[in-house]
Coordinates of C-alpha atoms in Angstrom, one line a residue:
X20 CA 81.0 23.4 -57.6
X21 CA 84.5 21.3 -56.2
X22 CA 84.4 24.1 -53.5
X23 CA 83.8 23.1 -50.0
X24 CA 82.2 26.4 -48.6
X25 CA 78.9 25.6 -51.5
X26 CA 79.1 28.8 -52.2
X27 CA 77.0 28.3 -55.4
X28 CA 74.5 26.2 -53.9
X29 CA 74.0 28.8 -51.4
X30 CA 73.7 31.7 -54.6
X31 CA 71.0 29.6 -56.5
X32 CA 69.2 29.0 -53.4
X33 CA 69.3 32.4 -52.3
X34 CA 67.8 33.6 -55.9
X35 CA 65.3 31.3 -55.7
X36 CA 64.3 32.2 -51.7
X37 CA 64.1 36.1 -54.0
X38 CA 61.7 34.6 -56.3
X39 CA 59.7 32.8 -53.6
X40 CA 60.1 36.2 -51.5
X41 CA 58.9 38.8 -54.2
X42 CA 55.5 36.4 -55.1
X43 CA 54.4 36.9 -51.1
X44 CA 52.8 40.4 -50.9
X45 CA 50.9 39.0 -53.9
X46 CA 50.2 35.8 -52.2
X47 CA 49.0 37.9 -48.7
X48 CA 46.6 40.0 -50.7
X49 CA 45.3 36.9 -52.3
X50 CA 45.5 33.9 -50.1
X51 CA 42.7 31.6 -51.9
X52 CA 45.0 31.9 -55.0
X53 CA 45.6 28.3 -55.7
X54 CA 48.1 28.5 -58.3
X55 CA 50.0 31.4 -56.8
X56 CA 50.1 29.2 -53.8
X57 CA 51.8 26.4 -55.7
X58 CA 54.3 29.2 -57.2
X59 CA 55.2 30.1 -53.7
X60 CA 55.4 26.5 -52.5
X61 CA 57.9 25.3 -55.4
X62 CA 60.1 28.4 -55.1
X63 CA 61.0 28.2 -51.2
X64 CA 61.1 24.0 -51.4
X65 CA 63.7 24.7 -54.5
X66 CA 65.7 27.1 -52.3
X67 CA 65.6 24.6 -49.0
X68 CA 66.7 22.0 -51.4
X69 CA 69.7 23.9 -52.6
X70 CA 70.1 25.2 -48.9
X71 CA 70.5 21.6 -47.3
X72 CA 72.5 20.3 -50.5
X73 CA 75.5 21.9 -50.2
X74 CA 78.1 20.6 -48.5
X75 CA 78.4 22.2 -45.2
X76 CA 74.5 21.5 -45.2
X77 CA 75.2 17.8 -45.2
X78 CA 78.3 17.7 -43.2
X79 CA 76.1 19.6 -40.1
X80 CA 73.2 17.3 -40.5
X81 CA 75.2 14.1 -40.3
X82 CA 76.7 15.7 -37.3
X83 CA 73.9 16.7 -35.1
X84 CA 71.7 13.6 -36.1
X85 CA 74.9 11.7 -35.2
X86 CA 73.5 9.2 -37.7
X87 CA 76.2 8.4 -40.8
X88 CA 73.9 9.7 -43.7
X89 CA 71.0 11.0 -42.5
X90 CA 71.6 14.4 -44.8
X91 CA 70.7 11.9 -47.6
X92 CA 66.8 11.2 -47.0
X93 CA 66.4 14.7 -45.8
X94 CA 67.8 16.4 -48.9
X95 CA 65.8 13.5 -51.1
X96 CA 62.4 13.9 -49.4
X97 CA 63.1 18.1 -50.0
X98 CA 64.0 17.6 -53.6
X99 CA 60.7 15.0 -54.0
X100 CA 58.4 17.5 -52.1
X101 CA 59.9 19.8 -54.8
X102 CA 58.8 17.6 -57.6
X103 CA 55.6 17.5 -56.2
X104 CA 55.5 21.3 -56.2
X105 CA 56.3 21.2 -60.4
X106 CA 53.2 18.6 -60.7
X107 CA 50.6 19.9 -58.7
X108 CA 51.8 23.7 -60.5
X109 CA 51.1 21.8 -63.7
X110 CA 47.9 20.8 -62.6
X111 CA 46.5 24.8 -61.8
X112 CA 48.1 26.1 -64.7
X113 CA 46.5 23.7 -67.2
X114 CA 43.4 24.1 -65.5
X115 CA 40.7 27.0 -66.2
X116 CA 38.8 28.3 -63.4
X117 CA 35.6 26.3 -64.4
X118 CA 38.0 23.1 -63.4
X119 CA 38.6 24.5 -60.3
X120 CA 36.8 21.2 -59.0
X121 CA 38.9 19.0 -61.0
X122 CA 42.1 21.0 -60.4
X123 CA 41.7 20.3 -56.7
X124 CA 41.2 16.9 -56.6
X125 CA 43.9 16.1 -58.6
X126 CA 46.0 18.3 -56.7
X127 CA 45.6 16.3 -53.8
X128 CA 45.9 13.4 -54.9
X129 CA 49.6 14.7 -56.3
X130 CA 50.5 15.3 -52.8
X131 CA 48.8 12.2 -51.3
X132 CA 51.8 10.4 -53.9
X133 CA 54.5 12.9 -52.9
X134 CA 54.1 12.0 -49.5
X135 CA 54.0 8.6 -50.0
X136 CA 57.2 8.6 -52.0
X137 CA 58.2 10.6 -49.2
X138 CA 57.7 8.5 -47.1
X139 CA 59.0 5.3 -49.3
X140 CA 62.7 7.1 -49.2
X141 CA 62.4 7.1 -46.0
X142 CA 61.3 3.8 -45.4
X143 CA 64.0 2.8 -47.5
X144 CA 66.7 4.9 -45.8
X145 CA 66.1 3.0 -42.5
X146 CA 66.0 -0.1 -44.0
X147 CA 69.3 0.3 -45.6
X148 CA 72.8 0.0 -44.1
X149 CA 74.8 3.2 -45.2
X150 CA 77.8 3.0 -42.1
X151 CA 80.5 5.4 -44.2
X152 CA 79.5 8.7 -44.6
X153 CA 79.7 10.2 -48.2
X154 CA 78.7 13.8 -48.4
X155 CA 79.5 14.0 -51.9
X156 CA 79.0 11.0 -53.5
X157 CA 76.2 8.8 -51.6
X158 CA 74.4 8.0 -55.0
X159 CA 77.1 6.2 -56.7
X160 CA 79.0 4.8 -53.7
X161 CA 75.8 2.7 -52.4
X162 CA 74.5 2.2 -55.8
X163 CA 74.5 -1.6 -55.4
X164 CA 73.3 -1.1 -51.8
X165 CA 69.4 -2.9 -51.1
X166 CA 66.9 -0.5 -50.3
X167 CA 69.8 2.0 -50.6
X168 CA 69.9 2.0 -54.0
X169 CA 65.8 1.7 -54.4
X170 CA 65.6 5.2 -52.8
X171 CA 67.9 6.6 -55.3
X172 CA 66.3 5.6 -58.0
X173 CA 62.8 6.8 -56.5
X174 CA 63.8 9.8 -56.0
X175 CA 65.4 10.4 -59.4
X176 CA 62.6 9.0 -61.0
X177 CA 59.8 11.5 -59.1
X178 CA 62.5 14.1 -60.2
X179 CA 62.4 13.4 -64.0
X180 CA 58.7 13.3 -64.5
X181 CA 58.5 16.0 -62.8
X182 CA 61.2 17.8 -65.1
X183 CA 60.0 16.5 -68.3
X184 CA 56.1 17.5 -67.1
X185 CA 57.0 21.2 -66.2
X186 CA 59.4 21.4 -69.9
X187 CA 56.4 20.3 -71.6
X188 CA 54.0 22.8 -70.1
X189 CA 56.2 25.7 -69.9
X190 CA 56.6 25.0 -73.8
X191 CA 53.4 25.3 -75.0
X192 CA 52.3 28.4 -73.0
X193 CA 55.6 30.0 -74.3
X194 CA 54.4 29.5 -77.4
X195 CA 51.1 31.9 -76.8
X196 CA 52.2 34.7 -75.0
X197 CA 55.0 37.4 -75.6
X198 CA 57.1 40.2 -74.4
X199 CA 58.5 39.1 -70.5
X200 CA 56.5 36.2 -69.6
X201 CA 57.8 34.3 -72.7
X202 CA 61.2 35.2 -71.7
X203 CA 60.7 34.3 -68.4
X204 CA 58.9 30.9 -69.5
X205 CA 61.7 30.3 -72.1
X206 CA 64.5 30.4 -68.7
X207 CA 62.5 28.2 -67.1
X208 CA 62.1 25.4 -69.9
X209 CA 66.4 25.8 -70.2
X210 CA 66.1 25.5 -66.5
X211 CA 63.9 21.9 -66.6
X212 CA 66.0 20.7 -69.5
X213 CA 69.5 20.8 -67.5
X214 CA 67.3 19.2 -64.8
X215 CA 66.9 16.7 -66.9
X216 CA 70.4 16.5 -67.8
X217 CA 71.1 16.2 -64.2
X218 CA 68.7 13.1 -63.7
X219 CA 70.8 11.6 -67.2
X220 CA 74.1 12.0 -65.3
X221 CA 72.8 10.8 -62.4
X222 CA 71.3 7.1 -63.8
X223 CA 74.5 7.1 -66.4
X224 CA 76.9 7.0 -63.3
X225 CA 74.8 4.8 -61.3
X226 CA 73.9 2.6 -64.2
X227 CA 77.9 2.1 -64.5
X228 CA 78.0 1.2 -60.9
X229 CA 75.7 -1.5 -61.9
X230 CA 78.0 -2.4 -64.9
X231 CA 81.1 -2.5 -62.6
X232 CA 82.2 0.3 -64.1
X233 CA 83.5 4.2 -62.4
X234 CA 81.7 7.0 -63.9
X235 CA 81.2 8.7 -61.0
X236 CA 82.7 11.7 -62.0
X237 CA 79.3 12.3 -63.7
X238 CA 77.4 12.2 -60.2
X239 CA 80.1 14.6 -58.6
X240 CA 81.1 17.7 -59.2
X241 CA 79.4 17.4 -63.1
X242 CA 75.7 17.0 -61.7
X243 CA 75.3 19.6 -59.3
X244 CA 77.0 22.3 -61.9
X245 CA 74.3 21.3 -63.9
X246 CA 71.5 21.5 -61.0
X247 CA 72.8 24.6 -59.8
X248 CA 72.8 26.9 -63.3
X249 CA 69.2 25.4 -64.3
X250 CA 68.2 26.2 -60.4
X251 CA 70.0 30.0 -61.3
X252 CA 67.7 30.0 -64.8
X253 CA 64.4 28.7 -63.4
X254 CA 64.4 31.3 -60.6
X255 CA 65.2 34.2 -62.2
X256 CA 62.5 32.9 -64.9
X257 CA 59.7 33.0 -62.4
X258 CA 61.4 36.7 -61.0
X259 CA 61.6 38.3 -64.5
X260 CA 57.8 38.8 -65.5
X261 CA 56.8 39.8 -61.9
X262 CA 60.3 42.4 -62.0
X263 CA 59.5 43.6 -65.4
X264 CA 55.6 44.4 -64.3
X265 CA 57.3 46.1 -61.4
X266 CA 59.2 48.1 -64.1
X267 CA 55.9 49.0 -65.6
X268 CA 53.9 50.4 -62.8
X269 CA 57.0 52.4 -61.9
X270 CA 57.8 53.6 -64.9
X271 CA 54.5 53.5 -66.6
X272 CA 52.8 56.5 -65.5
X273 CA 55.3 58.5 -65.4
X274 CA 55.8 58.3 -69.1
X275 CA 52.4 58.4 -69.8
X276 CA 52.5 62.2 -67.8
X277 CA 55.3 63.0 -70.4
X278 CA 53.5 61.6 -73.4
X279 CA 50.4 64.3 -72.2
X280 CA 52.6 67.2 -72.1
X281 CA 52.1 68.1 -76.0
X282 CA 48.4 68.2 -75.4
X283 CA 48.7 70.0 -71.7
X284 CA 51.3 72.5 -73.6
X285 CA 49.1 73.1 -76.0
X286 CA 45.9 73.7 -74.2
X287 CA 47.6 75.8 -71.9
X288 CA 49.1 78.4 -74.1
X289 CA 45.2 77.9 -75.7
X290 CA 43.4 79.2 -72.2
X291 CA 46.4 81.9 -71.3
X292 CA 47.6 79.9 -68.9
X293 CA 44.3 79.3 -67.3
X294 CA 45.7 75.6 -66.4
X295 CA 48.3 74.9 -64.0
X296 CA 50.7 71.8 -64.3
X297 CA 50.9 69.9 -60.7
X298 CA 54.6 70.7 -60.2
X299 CA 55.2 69.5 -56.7
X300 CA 57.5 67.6 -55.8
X301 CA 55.7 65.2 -52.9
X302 CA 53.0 65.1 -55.2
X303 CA 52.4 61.4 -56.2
X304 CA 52.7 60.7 -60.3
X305 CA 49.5 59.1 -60.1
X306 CA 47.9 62.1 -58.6
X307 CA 49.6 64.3 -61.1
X308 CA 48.4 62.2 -64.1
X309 CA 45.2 62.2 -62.7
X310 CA 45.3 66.1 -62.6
X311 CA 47.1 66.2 -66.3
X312 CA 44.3 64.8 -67.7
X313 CA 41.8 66.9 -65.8
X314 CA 43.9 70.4 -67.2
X315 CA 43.5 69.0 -71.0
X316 CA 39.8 67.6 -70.9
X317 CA 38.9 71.3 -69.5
X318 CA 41.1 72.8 -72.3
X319 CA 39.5 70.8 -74.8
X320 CA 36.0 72.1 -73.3
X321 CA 37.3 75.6 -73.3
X322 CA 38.3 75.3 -77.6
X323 CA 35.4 73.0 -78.3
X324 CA 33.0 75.4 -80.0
X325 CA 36.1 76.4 -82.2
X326 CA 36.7 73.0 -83.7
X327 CA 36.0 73.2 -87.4
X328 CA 34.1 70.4 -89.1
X329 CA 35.5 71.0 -92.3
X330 CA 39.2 71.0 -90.9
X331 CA 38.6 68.0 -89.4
X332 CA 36.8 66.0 -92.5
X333 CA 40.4 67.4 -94.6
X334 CA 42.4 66.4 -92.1
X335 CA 40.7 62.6 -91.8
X336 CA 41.0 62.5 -95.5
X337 CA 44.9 63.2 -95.7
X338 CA 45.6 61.3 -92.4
X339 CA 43.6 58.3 -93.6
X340 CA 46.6 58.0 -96.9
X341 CA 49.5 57.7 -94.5
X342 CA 48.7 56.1 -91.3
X343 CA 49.2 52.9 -89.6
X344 CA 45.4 52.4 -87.8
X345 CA 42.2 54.0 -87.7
X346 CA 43.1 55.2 -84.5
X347 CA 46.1 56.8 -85.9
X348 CA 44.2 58.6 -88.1
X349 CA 41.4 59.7 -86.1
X350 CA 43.8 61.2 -83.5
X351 CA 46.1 62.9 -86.3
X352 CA 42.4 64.5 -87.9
X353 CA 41.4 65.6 -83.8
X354 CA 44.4 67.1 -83.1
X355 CA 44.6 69.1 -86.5
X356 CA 41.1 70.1 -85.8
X357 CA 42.5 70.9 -81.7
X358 CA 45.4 73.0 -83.2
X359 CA 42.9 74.7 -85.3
X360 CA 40.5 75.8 -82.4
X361 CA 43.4 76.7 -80.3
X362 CA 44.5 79.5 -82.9
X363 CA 41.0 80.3 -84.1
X364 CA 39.9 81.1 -79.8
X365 CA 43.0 83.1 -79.4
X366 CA 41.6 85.4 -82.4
X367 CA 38.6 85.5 -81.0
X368 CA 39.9 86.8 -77.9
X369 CA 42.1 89.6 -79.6
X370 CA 38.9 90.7 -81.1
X371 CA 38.6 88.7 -84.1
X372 CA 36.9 85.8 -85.9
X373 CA 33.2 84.4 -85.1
X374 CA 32.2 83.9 -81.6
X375 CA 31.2 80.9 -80.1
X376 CA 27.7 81.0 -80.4
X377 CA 27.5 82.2 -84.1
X378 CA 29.8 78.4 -84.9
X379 CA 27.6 75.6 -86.5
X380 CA 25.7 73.1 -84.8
X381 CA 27.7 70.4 -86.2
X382 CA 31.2 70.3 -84.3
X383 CA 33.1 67.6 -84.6
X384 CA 33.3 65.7 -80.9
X385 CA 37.3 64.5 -80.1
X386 CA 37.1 60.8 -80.1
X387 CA 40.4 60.0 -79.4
X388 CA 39.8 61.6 -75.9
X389 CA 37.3 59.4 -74.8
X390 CA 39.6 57.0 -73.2
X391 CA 43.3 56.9 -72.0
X392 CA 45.4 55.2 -75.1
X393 CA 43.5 57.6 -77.3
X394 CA 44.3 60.7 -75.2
X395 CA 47.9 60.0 -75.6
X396 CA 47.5 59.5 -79.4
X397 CA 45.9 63.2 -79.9
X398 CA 48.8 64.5 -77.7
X399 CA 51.5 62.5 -79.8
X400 CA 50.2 63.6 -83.0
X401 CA 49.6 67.2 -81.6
X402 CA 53.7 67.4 -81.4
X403 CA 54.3 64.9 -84.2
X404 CA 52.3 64.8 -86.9
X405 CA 53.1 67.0 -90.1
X406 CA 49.2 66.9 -91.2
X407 CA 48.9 69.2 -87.5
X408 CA 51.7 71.0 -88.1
X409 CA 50.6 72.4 -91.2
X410 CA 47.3 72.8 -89.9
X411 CA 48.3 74.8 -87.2
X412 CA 50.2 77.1 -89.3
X413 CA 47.8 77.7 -92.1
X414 CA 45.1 78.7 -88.9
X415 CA 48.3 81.3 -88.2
X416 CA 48.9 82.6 -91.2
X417 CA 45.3 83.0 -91.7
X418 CA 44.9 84.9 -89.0
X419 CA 47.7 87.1 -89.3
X420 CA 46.1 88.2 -92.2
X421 CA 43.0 89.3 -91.1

């Protein structure tokens, strides 16, 4: 953080701008979207924050303003506006959309107080007397400054509650949701927490100004080390859920078109082949999904007046001792009674066994096929489950002897 280049301001910014960046197609296709607005608006203010703090930031603003300083109230009114961002986020997360009202008002009347604090550093700025530049160390140098050291402390202040607000929130909904939205919550409270470490630095080295003592060393380079890993752990906090649900959609279907390949497999050797796998390259995996389940829902017409309601009452029974859910066991019994159609249609169509129309009234209906999640339970237990397996090969050897 000693480096002159700031290199690593210029990192934690950048992943933050990424964070910001990634949240904007949502934001486009859903522009009223209060909260995701207030996301948005904390991510990019975070990133301009880091942006202007480094130190060739400040060095160029002094320069073109030509005015000793003037990187200070630019780079405090950023990181205030970004404080504002973590309350008025606060604010539409804690509130459900029946407060939308409420949400609102109090929204604005967080940014009517960011922009007057805003506008008090500022204020402040002008009225002070800061002739010797200090890129590095402004806080602690004019500590004992008037007005000067008023804007500090203003800004530190709307900093802090802001910090300790957002660690607070972010720790209760961690505690109600899992998988990568906890994690990402749990980076963001570790993220707030050094923030707050930051702001503790900050007053211990300008309190011992005030003392007429030097522990500046705590302001400069300690501090922004501190600023710049929780900046690094906050963005890629809000980046990880919304990376990991990318993950999913990508990934998602095409393992649930693996998953159906037992049941397709099956099916297809059922109806001779009558079933074709899309097997096209350019063909999108939703589209072949979409087609997957098609091929098995017409295999399972084909074998339906096969299905055995006694094979699948036996089959319940057993799978009922062993698994884990209902659903689980309903699935196992559907595909044993599948596997049993399957073998009892191909007899019938080497000239064996009872034809359709001569098979009771009283079929049993799949009813793990009725929706998605089940669908991929029948095919699991079709390639999995010993119950089906034994099933399938006592409907083999039965008709091998016949």
């Amino acid at each position: 953080m000693t480096n002159p280049n700031g290199a690593v301001f210029y990192a934690s910014g950048a992943v933050l701008l990424l964070a910001g960046c990634l949240k904007l197609p949502a934001l486009w296709h859903n522009p009223k979207d209060e909260l995701l607005r207030s996301v948005c608006a904390l991510l990019f203010t975070a990133s301009g924050v880091f942006a202007l703090a480094a130190v060739p930031s400040i060095a160029a603003i002094n320069r073109i303003s030509g005015v000793p300083n003037t990187a200070a109230p630019v780079v405090y009114t950023l990181l205030t506006a970004f404080s504002g961002s973590n309350l008025v986020l606060i604010i539409r997360w804690s509130s459900g959309p029946d407060q939308a009202a409420h949400a609102a008002r109090w929204s604005r009347r967080c940014n009517g107080a960011t922009l007057a604090v805003i506008a008090a550093i500022i204020g402040l700025f002008a009225l002070g007397d800061a002739p010797a530049e200090r890129v590095v160390d402004l806080d602690t140098y004019y500590a004992n400054t008037p007005y000067l050291r008023e804007m500090i402390v203003l800004y530190l202040v709307a900093h802090t509650t802001a910090s300790v607000a957002m660690t607070v929130l972010c720790t209760r909904w961690a505690r109600v949701v899992r998988g990568p939205l906890r994690a990402g919550l749990v980076l963001i409270v570790i993220g707030y927490v050094l923030n707050l470490a930051f702001d503790a630095l900050k007053f211990t080295a300008i309190g011992a100004r005030w003392g007429g003592h030097d522990l500046d060393r705590l302001s400069w380079p300690l501090a922004p080390s501190v600023a710049a890993v929780a900046a690094l752990l906050i963005g890629t906090g809000f980046v990880l859920p919304l990376l990991s649900q990318l993950l999913v959609n990508l990934v998602g279907p095409w393992h649930r078109y693996y998953q159906l390949q037992p049941a397709w497999k099956e099916l297809r050797d059922a109806t001779r082949h009558g079933i074709s796998p899309p097997v096209r390259l350019r063909t999108p995996i939703d589209v072949r999904v979409c087609r997957l389940e098609s091929d098995i829902y017409d295999g399972i017409l084909a074998v339906h007046p096969y299905l055995d309601p006694e094979v699948h009452a036996l089959s319940l029974a057993e799978a009922r001792k062993t698994a884990r859910t209902d659903a689980d066991a309903a699935a196992i019994a559907d595909a044993a009674a599948l596997a049993h159609a399957v073998v009892a249609r191909a007899r019938r169509e080497d000239g064996q066994g009872v034809p359709p129309d001569e098979q009771p009234d009283d079929v049993p209906l799949l009813s793990s096929a009725v929706n998605a999640a089940g669908l991929v339970l029948l095919s699991r237990a079709l390639s999995k489950s010993p119950i089906v397996r034994a099933t399938r090969e006592a409907a083999v050897l039965e008709s091998s002897t016949r």
